[in-house]
Coordinates of C-alpha atoms in Angstrom, one line a residue:
X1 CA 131.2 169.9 100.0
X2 CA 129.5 172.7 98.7
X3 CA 128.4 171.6 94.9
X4 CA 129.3 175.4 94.2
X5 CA 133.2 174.7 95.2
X6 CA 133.6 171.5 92.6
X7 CA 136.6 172.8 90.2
X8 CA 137.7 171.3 87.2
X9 CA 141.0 169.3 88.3
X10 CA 144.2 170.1 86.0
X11 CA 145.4 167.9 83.4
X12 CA 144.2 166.5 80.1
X13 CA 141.1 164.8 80.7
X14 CA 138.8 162.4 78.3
X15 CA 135.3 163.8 77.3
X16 CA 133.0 161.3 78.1
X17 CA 128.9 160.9 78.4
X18 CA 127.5 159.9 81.5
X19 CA 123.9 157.8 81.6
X20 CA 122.6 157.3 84.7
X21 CA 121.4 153.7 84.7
X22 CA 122.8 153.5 81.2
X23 CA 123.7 149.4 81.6
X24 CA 120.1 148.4 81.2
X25 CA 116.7 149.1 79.3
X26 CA 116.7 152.0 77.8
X27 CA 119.6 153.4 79.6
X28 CA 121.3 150.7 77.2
X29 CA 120.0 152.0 74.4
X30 CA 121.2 155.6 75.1
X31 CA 125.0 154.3 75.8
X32 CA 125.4 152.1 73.3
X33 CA 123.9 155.2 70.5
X34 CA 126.5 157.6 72.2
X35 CA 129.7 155.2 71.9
X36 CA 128.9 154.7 68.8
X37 CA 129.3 158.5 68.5
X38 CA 132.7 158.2 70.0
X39 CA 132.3 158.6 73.7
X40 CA 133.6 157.1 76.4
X41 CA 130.0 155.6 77.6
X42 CA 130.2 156.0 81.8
X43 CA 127.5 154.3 83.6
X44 CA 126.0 154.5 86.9
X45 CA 124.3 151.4 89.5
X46 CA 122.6 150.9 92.7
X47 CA 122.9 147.1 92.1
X48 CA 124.1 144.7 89.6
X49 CA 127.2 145.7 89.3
X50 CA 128.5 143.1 87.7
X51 CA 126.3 143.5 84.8
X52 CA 126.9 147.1 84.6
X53 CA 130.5 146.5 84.8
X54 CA 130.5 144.3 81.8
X55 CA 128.3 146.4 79.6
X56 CA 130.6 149.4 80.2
X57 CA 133.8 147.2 79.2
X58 CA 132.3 146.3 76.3
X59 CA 131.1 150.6 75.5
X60 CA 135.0 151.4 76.2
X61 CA 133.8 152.9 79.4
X62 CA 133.0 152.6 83.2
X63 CA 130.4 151.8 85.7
X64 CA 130.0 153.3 89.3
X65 CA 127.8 152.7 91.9
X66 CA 125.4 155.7 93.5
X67 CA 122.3 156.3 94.8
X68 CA 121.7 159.3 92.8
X69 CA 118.9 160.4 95.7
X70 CA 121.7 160.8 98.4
X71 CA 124.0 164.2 97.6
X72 CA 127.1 162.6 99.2
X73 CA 126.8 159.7 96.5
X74 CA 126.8 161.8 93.4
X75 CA 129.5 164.4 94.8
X76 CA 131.4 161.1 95.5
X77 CA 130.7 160.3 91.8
X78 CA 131.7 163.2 90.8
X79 CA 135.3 163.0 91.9
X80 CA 135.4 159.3 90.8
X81 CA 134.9 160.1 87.5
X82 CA 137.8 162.6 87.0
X83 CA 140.3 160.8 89.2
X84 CA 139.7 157.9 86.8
X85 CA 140.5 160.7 84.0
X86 CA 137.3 161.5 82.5
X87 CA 135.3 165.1 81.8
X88 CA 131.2 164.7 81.6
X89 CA 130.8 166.5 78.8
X90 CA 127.0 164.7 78.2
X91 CA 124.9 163.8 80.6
X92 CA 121.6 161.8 80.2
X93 CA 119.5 161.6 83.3
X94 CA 117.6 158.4 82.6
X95 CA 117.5 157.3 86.2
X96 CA 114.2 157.5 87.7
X97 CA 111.8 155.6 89.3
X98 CA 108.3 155.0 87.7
X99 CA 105.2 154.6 90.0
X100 CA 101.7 153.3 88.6
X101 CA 98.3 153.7 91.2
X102 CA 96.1 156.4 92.1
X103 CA 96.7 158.8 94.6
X104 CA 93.7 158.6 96.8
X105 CA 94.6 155.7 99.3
X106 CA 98.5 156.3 98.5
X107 CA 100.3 156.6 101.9
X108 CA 102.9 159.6 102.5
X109 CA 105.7 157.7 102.6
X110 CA 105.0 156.0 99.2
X111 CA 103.8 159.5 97.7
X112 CA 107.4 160.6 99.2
X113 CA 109.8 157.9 97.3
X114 CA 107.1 158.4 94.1
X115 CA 108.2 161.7 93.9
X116 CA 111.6 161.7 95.3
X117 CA 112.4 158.9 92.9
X118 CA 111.9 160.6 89.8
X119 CA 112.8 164.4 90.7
X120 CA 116.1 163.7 92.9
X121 CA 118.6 161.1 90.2
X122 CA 118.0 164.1 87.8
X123 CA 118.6 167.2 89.4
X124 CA 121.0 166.4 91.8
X125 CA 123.4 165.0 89.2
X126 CA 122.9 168.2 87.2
X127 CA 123.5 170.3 89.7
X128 CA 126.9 168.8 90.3
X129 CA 128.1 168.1 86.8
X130 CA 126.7 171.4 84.9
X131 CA 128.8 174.0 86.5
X132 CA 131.9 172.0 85.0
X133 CA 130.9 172.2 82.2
X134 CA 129.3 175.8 82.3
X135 CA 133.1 176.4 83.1
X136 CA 134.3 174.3 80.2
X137 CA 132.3 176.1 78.0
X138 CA 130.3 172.8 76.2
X139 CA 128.0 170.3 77.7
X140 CA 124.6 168.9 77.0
X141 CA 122.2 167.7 79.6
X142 CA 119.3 165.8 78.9
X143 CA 116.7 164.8 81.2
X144 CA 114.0 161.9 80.6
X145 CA 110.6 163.1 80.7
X146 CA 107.2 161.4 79.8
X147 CA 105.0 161.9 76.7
X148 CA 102.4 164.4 77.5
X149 CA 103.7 166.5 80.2
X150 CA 104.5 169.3 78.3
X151 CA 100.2 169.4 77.4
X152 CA 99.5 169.2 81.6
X153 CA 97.6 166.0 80.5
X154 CA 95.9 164.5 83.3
X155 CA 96.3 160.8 84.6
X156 CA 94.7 158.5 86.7
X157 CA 96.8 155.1 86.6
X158 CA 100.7 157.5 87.1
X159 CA 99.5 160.4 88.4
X160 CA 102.5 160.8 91.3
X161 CA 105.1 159.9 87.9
X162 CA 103.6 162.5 85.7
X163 CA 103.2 165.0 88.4
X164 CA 107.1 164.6 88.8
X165 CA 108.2 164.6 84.9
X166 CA 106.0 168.0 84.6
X167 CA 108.1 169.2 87.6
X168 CA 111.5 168.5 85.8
X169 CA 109.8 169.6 82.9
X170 CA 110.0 172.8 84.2
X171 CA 113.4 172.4 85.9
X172 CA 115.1 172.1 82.2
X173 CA 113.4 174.8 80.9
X174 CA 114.3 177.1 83.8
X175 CA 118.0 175.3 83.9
X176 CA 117.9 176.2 80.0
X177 CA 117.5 180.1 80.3
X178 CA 120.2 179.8 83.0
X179 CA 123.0 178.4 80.7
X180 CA 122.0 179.9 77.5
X181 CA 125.1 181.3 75.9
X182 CA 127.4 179.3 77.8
X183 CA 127.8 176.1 75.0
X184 CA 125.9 174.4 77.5
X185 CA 122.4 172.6 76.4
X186 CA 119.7 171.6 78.6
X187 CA 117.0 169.8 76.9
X188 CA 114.1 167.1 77.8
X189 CA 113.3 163.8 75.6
X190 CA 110.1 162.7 76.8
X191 CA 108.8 159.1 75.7
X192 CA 105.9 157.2 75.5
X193 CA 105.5 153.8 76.8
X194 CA 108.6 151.8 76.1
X195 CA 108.6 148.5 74.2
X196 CA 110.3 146.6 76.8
X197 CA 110.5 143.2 74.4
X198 CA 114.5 143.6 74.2
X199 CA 114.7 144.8 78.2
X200 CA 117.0 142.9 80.6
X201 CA 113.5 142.5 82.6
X202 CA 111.4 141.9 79.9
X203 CA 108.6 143.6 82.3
X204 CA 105.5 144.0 79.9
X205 CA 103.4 145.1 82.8
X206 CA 103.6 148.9 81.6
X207 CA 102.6 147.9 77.9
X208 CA 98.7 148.4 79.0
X209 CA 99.0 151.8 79.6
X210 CA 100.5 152.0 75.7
X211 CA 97.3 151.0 74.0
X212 CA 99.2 149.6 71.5
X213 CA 101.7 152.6 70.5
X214 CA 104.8 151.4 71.8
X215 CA 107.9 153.1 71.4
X216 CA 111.1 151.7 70.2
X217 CA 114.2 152.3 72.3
X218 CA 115.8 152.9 69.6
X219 CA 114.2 156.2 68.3
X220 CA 114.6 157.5 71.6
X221 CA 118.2 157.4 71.7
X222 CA 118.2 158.3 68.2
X223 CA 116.4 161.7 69.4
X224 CA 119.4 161.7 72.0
X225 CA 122.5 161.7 69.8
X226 CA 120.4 164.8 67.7
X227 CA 119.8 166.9 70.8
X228 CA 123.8 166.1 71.5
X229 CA 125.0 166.9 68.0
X230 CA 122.4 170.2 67.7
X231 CA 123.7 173.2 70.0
X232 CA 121.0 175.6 69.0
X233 CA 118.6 173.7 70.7
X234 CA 118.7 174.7 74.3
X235 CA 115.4 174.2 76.6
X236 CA 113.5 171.8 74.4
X237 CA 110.8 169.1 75.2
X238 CA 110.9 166.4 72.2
X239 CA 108.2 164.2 72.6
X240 CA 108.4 160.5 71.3
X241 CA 105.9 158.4 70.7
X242 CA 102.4 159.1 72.5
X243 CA 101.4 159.6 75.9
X244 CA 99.7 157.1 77.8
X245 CA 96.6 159.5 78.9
X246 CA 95.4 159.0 75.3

């Protein structure tokens, strides 16, 4: 189907937020900050669904499985969600991959799903859910970035990562002057390294590249529920914490 034919079905629908990944890390964080601001906390998974089933029961919501890379998968998604009655009226883009090396020696195909990985679960998604709500006349998009981007820093240990985030970077920006006067927000939160002490993973691996300026989860989807509850700002990159080239 054409993402350009989606309609908004008929009947009284619940407003709800919808975070990619949001059953883990700091996809967590984000859903647990947004039901406690009253939504409906939806949730999406490529695997472990049983956790991410539980975590949405417990955020009065629900979990659904996509690969947010694959177009059929999030149009699927799409229709899931409002036959189960729901109306994304948020939607954090927190899915992404995250890929640490240099890029001389990287093979294609690695360069490929480096890139792929962090571009495609965020602006596929938005280019499904935002005409809905372009329609509806309200939504807020917010897309995950990475501390520093919005500089053009330069990096040797996430190169391929960064080179993607300054891509979307661009995306939301462009995406931004597209809606603007339509109630519909598109704006970028873009974090340092993450303090993955309370992480389901409890991955430290990435805490290197911090130097010791870790960033709490917590601010970040404190930042969230702000850009959510501020409509003037439209096309904004709010950086938190600092970036990793420093």
């Amino acid at each position: 189907m054409n993402r350009k034919s989606v309609r908004i079905r008929p009947g009284k629908l619940r407003r709800a937020a919808l975070v990619t990944a949001g059953y883990k890390n700091l996809g967590f964080f984000i859903s647990s900050a947004l039901s406690s601001e009253g939504y409906p906390c939806l949730m999406t998974y490529r695997s472990q669904g049983s956790k991410a089933n539980e975590v949405a029961r417990k955020l009065n919501g629900q979990a659904y499985k996509a690969d947010l890379e694959r177009e059929s998968d999030v149009e699927k998604l799409l229709g899931s969600i409002e036959d189960d009655g729901y109306v994304v009226e948020v939607l954090v883009n927190n899915a992404s991959s995250f890929h640490t090396g240099r890029i001389i020696g990287t093979d294609m195909d690695e360069v490929r799903m480096a890139i792929e990985g962090a571009i495609y679960p965020t602006l596929i998604p938005t280019l499904y859910f935002i005409p809905g709500m372009v329609q509806r006349g309200m939504g807020r998009v917010i897309n995950i970035g990475m501390a520093g981007i919005g500089d053009l820093r330069f990096y040797s240990s996430v190169a391929l990562h960064a080179a993607a985030k300054t891509a979307l970077l661009s995306l939301t920006g462009s995406l931004a002057r597209e809606v603007r006067g339509s109630g519909v927000t598109v704006n970028m939160i873009s974090p340092g390294i993450i303090d993955r002490e309370n992480y389901d993973d409890n991955d430290k691996s990435q805490n290197d590249l911090a130097k010791g300026n870790l960033v709490d989860p917590k601010d970040v989807a404190r930042e969230i529920i702000r850009v959510v509850n501020s409509p003037e700002m439209n096309g904004e990159n709010i950086e938190v914490g600092r970036d990793p080239s420093k």
